Amino acid sequence: MITVINKWGNSCGIRVPKYILDELNWHENEQVEMITNDGKIIIKKANIKQQKHKTIKELFADFKGEYQPEEIDWGKPVGREIW
């Protein structure tokens, strides 16, 4: 099959025909991974596992140092920031 690369916002895109999606058992809004190899684009289903967000205690469980909170001076506003 021959298709055309079309402008899509700031990117470009191609349409994947339904019969190809059906053959691969891929569905709308599934995440895919794209890589290039030797002048080719390879698209495969993304192997993403849902990761549970860690609590602050879990993130710092192995921290052995001492923590002293400090105030940070971010400087004066340079735009339309609201302080």
CSV table of N, CA and C in Angstrom, one decimal:
chain,number,residue,atom,x,y,z
A,1,MET,N,0.8,-1.2,0.0
A,1,MET,CA,0.0,0.0,0.0
A,1,MET,C,0.9,1.2,0.0
A,2,ILE,N,0.5,2.2,-0.8
A,2,ILE,CA,1.2,3.5,-0.8
A,2,ILE,C,0.3,4.6,-0.2
A,3,THR,N,0.8,5.4,0.7
A,3,THR,CA,0.0,6.5,1.3
A,3,THR,C,0.8,7.8,1.3
A,4,VAL,N,0.3,8.8,1.8
A,4,VAL,CA,0.9,10.1,1.7
A,4,VAL,C,1.1,10.7,3.1
A,5,ILE,N,2.3,11.3,3.3
A,5,ILE,CA,2.5,12.0,4.6
A,5,ILE,C,1.8,13.4,4.6
A,6,ASN,N,1.0,13.6,5.6
A,6,ASN,CA,0.2,14.9,5.6
A,6,ASN,C,0.6,15.7,6.8
A,7,LYS,N,0.5,17.0,6.7
A,7,LYS,CA,0.8,18.0,7.8
A,7,LYS,C,-0.3,17.8,8.9
A,8,TRP,N,0.1,17.8,10.1
A,8,TRP,CA,-0.8,17.6,11.3
A,8,TRP,C,-0.3,18.5,12.4
A,9,GLY,N,-0.7,19.7,12.5
A,9,GLY,CA,-0.2,20.7,13.5
A,9,GLY,C,1.2,21.0,13.1
A,10,ASN,N,2.1,20.9,14.1
A,10,ASN,CA,3.6,21.1,13.8
A,10,ASN,C,4.3,19.8,13.4
A,11,SER,N,3.5,18.7,13.3
A,11,SER,CA,4.1,17.4,12.9
A,11,SER,C,3.6,17.0,11.6
A,12,CYS,N,3.9,15.8,11.2
A,12,CYS,CA,3.3,15.2,10.1
A,12,CYS,C,2.7,13.8,10.5
A,13,GLY,N,1.8,13.3,9.7
A,13,GLY,CA,1.2,12.0,10.1
A,13,GLY,C,0.8,11.2,8.9
A,14,ILE,N,0.7,9.9,9.1
A,14,ILE,CA,0.1,9.0,8.1
A,14,ILE,C,-1.1,8.3,8.6
A,15,ARG,N,-2.0,7.9,7.8
A,15,ARG,CA,-3.1,7.1,8.2
A,15,ARG,C,-2.8,5.7,8.1
A,16,VAL,N,-3.3,4.9,9.1
A,16,VAL,CA,-3.1,3.5,9.1
A,16,VAL,C,-4.5,2.9,8.7
A,17,PRO,N,-4.6,2.2,7.6
A,17,PRO,CA,-5.9,1.6,7.2
A,17,PRO,C,-6.4,0.7,8.2
A,18,LYS,N,-7.7,0.6,8.3
A,18,LYS,CA,-8.5,-0.2,9.2
A,18,LYS,C,-8.0,-1.7,9.1
A,19,TYR,N,-7.9,-2.2,7.9
A,19,TYR,CA,-7.6,-3.6,7.7
A,19,TYR,C,-6.2,-4.0,8.3
A,20,ILE,N,-5.3,-3.0,8.3
A,20,ILE,CA,-4.0,-3.2,9.0
A,20,ILE,C,-4.1,-3.2,10.5
A,21,LEU,N,-4.9,-2.3,11.0
A,21,LEU,CA,-5.2,-2.2,12.5
A,21,LEU,C,-5.8,-3.5,12.9
A,22,ASP,N,-6.8,-4.0,12.1
A,22,ASP,CA,-7.5,-5.2,12.5
A,22,ASP,C,-6.6,-6.4,12.5
A,23,GLU,N,-5.7,-6.5,11.5
A,23,GLU,CA,-4.8,-7.6,11.4
A,23,GLU,C,-3.8,-7.6,12.6
A,24,LEU,N,-3.4,-6.4,13.1
A,24,LEU,CA,-2.6,-6.3,14.2
A,24,LEU,C,-3.3,-6.4,15.6
A,25,ASN,N,-4.6,-6.3,15.5
A,25,ASN,CA,-5.5,-6.2,16.7
A,25,ASN,C,-5.1,-4.9,17.5
A,26,TRP,N,-4.9,-3.8,16.8
A,26,TRP,CA,-4.6,-2.5,17.4
A,26,TRP,C,-5.9,-1.7,17.3
A,27,HIS,N,-6.0,-0.8,18.3
A,27,HIS,CA,-7.3,0.0,18.4
A,27,HIS,C,-6.9,1.5,18.6
A,28,GLU,N,-7.9,2.3,18.4
A,28,GLU,CA,-7.8,3.7,18.5
A,28,GLU,C,-7.3,4.1,20.0
A,29,ASN,N,-6.4,5.0,20.1
A,29,ASN,CA,-5.9,5.6,21.3
A,29,ASN,C,-4.9,4.6,22.0
A,30,GLU,N,-4.5,3.5,21.4
A,30,GLU,CA,-3.5,2.7,22.0
A,30,GLU,C,-2.1,3.4,21.9
A,31,GLN,N,-1.2,3.2,22.8
A,31,GLN,CA,0.1,3.8,22.7
A,31,GLN,C,1.0,2.9,21.9
A,32,VAL,N,1.8,3.5,21.1
A,32,VAL,CA,2.7,2.8,20.3
A,32,VAL,C,4.1,3.4,20.4
A,33,GLU,N,5.1,2.6,20.1
A,33,GLU,CA,6.5,3.1,20.2
A,33,GLU,C,7.0,3.2,18.7
A,34,MET,N,7.7,4.3,18.4
A,34,MET,CA,8.3,4.4,17.1
A,34,MET,C,9.8,4.6,17.2
A,35,ILE,N,10.5,3.8,16.3
A,35,ILE,CA,11.9,3.9,16.3
A,35,ILE,C,12.4,3.9,14.8
A,36,THR,N,13.5,4.4,14.5
A,36,THR,CA,14.1,4.3,13.2
A,36,THR,C,15.2,3.3,13.2
A,37,ASN,N,15.4,2.6,12.0
A,37,ASN,CA,16.4,1.6,11.9
A,37,ASN,C,16.7,1.5,10.4
A,38,ASP,N,17.9,1.9,10.0
A,38,ASP,CA,18.4,1.7,8.6
A,38,ASP,C,17.4,2.3,7.6
A,39,GLY,N,17.0,3.6,7.9
A,39,GLY,CA,16.1,4.3,7.0
A,39,GLY,C,14.7,3.9,7.0
A,40,LYS,N,14.3,3.1,8.0
A,40,LYS,CA,12.9,2.6,8.1
A,40,LYS,C,12.3,3.1,9.4
A,41,ILE,N,11.0,3.2,9.5
A,41,ILE,CA,10.3,3.5,10.7
A,41,ILE,C,9.7,2.2,11.2
A,42,ILE,N,9.9,1.8,12.4
A,42,ILE,CA,9.3,0.6,13.0
A,42,ILE,C,8.4,1.1,14.1
A,43,ILE,N,7.1,0.6,14.0
A,43,ILE,CA,6.1,1.0,15.0
A,43,ILE,C,5.6,-0.3,15.6
A,44,LYS,N,5.6,-0.3,17.0
A,44,LYS,CA,5.2,-1.4,17.7
A,44,LYS,C,4.4,-1.0,18.9
A,45,LYS,N,3.5,-1.9,19.4
A,45,LYS,CA,2.8,-1.5,20.6
A,45,LYS,C,3.7,-1.2,21.8
A,46,ALA,N,3.4,-0.1,22.5
A,46,ALA,CA,4.2,0.2,23.6
A,46,ALA,C,4.0,-0.7,24.8
A,47,ASN,N,5.1,-1.1,25.4
A,47,ASN,CA,5.1,-2.0,26.5
A,47,ASN,C,5.1,-1.2,27.8
A,48,ILE,N,4.0,-0.6,28.1
A,48,ILE,CA,3.9,0.3,29.3
A,48,ILE,C,3.2,-0.4,30.4
A,49,LYS,N,3.8,-0.4,31.5
A,49,LYS,CA,3.2,-0.9,32.7
A,49,LYS,C,2.8,0.2,33.6
A,50,GLN,N,1.6,0.2,34.1
A,50,GLN,CA,1.1,1.2,35.0
A,50,GLN,C,1.9,1.2,36.3
A,51,GLN,N,2.6,2.4,36.5
A,51,GLN,CA,3.4,2.5,37.7
A,51,GLN,C,2.6,3.3,38.8
A,52,LYS,N,2.6,2.7,40.0
A,52,LYS,CA,2.0,3.4,41.1
A,52,LYS,C,2.9,4.5,41.6
A,53,HIS,N,2.3,5.7,41.8
A,53,HIS,CA,3.1,6.8,42.3
A,53,HIS,C,3.5,6.6,43.7
A,54,LYS,N,4.8,6.8,44.0
A,54,LYS,CA,5.3,6.6,45.3
A,54,LYS,C,5.0,7.8,46.2
A,55,THR,N,4.8,7.5,47.5
A,55,THR,CA,4.6,8.5,48.5
A,55,THR,C,5.9,9.2,48.8
A,56,ILE,N,5.9,10.4,49.4
A,56,ILE,CA,7.1,11.1,49.7
A,56,ILE,C,8.0,10.2,50.7
A,57,LYS,N,7.3,9.5,51.6
A,57,LYS,CA,8.1,8.6,52.5
A,57,LYS,C,8.8,7.5,51.7
A,58,GLU,N,8.1,6.9,50.7
A,58,GLU,CA,8.7,5.9,49.9
A,58,GLU,C,9.9,6.4,49.0
A,59,LEU,N,9.7,7.6,48.5
A,59,LEU,CA,10.8,8.2,47.7
A,59,LEU,C,12.1,8.4,48.5
A,60,PHE,N,11.9,8.8,49.8
A,60,PHE,CA,13.1,9.1,50.6
A,60,PHE,C,13.4,8.0,51.6
A,61,ALA,N,12.9,6.8,51.5
A,61,ALA,CA,13.1,5.8,52.4
A,61,ALA,C,14.6,5.5,52.6
A,62,ASP,N,15.4,5.5,51.6
A,62,ASP,CA,16.8,5.2,51.7
A,62,ASP,C,17.7,6.4,52.0
A,63,PHE,N,17.1,7.6,52.1
A,63,PHE,CA,17.9,8.8,52.4
A,63,PHE,C,18.5,8.8,53.8
A,64,LYS,N,19.8,8.9,53.9
A,64,LYS,CA,20.4,8.8,55.3
A,64,LYS,C,20.9,10.2,55.7
A,65,GLY,N,20.9,11.2,54.9
A,65,GLY,CA,21.4,12.5,55.2
A,65,GLY,C,20.4,13.2,56.1
A,66,GLU,N,20.8,14.5,56.4
A,66,GLU,CA,20.0,15.3,57.2
A,66,GLU,C,19.4,16.4,56.3
A,67,TYR,N,18.1,16.7,56.5
A,67,TYR,CA,17.4,17.7,55.7
A,67,TYR,C,17.2,19.0,56.5
A,68,GLN,N,17.6,20.1,56.0
A,68,GLN,CA,17.3,21.4,56.6
A,68,GLN,C,16.6,22.2,55.5
A,69,PRO,N,15.3,22.5,55.7
A,69,PRO,CA,14.6,23.3,54.8
A,69,PRO,C,15.2,24.7,54.6
A,70,GLU,N,15.2,25.3,53.4
A,70,GLU,CA,15.8,26.6,53.2
A,70,GLU,C,14.9,27.3,52.2
A,71,GLU,N,14.9,28.6,52.3
A,71,GLU,CA,14.2,29.5,51.4
A,71,GLU,C,15.0,29.8,50.2
A,72,ILE,N,14.4,29.7,49.0
A,72,ILE,CA,15.2,29.9,47.7
A,72,ILE,C,14.7,31.2,47.2
A,73,ASP,N,15.7,32.1,46.8
A,73,ASP,CA,15.4,33.4,46.2
A,73,ASP,C,15.4,33.1,44.6
A,74,TRP,N,14.2,33.2,44.1
A,74,TRP,CA,14.1,33.0,42.6
A,74,TRP,C,14.3,34.3,41.8
A,75,GLY,N,14.6,35.4,42.5
A,75,GLY,CA,14.9,36.6,41.8
A,75,GLY,C,13.6,37.4,41.6
A,76,LYS,N,13.7,38.6,41.0
A,76,LYS,CA,12.6,39.5,40.8
A,76,LYS,C,11.8,39.0,39.6
A,77,PRO,N,10.5,39.3,39.6
A,77,PRO,CA,9.6,39.0,38.5
A,77,PRO,C,10.2,39.6,37.2
A,78,VAL,N,10.1,38.8,36.1
A,78,VAL,CA,10.6,39.4,34.8
A,78,VAL,C,9.5,39.5,33.7
A,79,GLY,N,8.3,39.0,34.1
A,79,GLY,CA,7.2,39.0,33.1
A,79,GLY,C,6.0,39.5,33.8
A,80,ARG,N,4.9,38.7,33.6
A,80,ARG,CA,3.7,39.0,34.2
A,80,ARG,C,3.3,38.1,35.3
A,81,GLU,N,4.3,37.6,36.0
A,81,GLU,CA,4.1,36.6,37.1
A,81,GLU,C,3.3,37.3,38.2
A,82,ILE,N,2.5,36.6,38.9
A,82,ILE,CA,1.7,37.1,40.0
A,82,ILE,C,2.4,36.6,41.3
A,83,TRP,N,2.9,37.5,42.1
A,83,TRP,CA,3.6,37.2,43.3
A,83,TRP,C,2.8,37.5,44.5
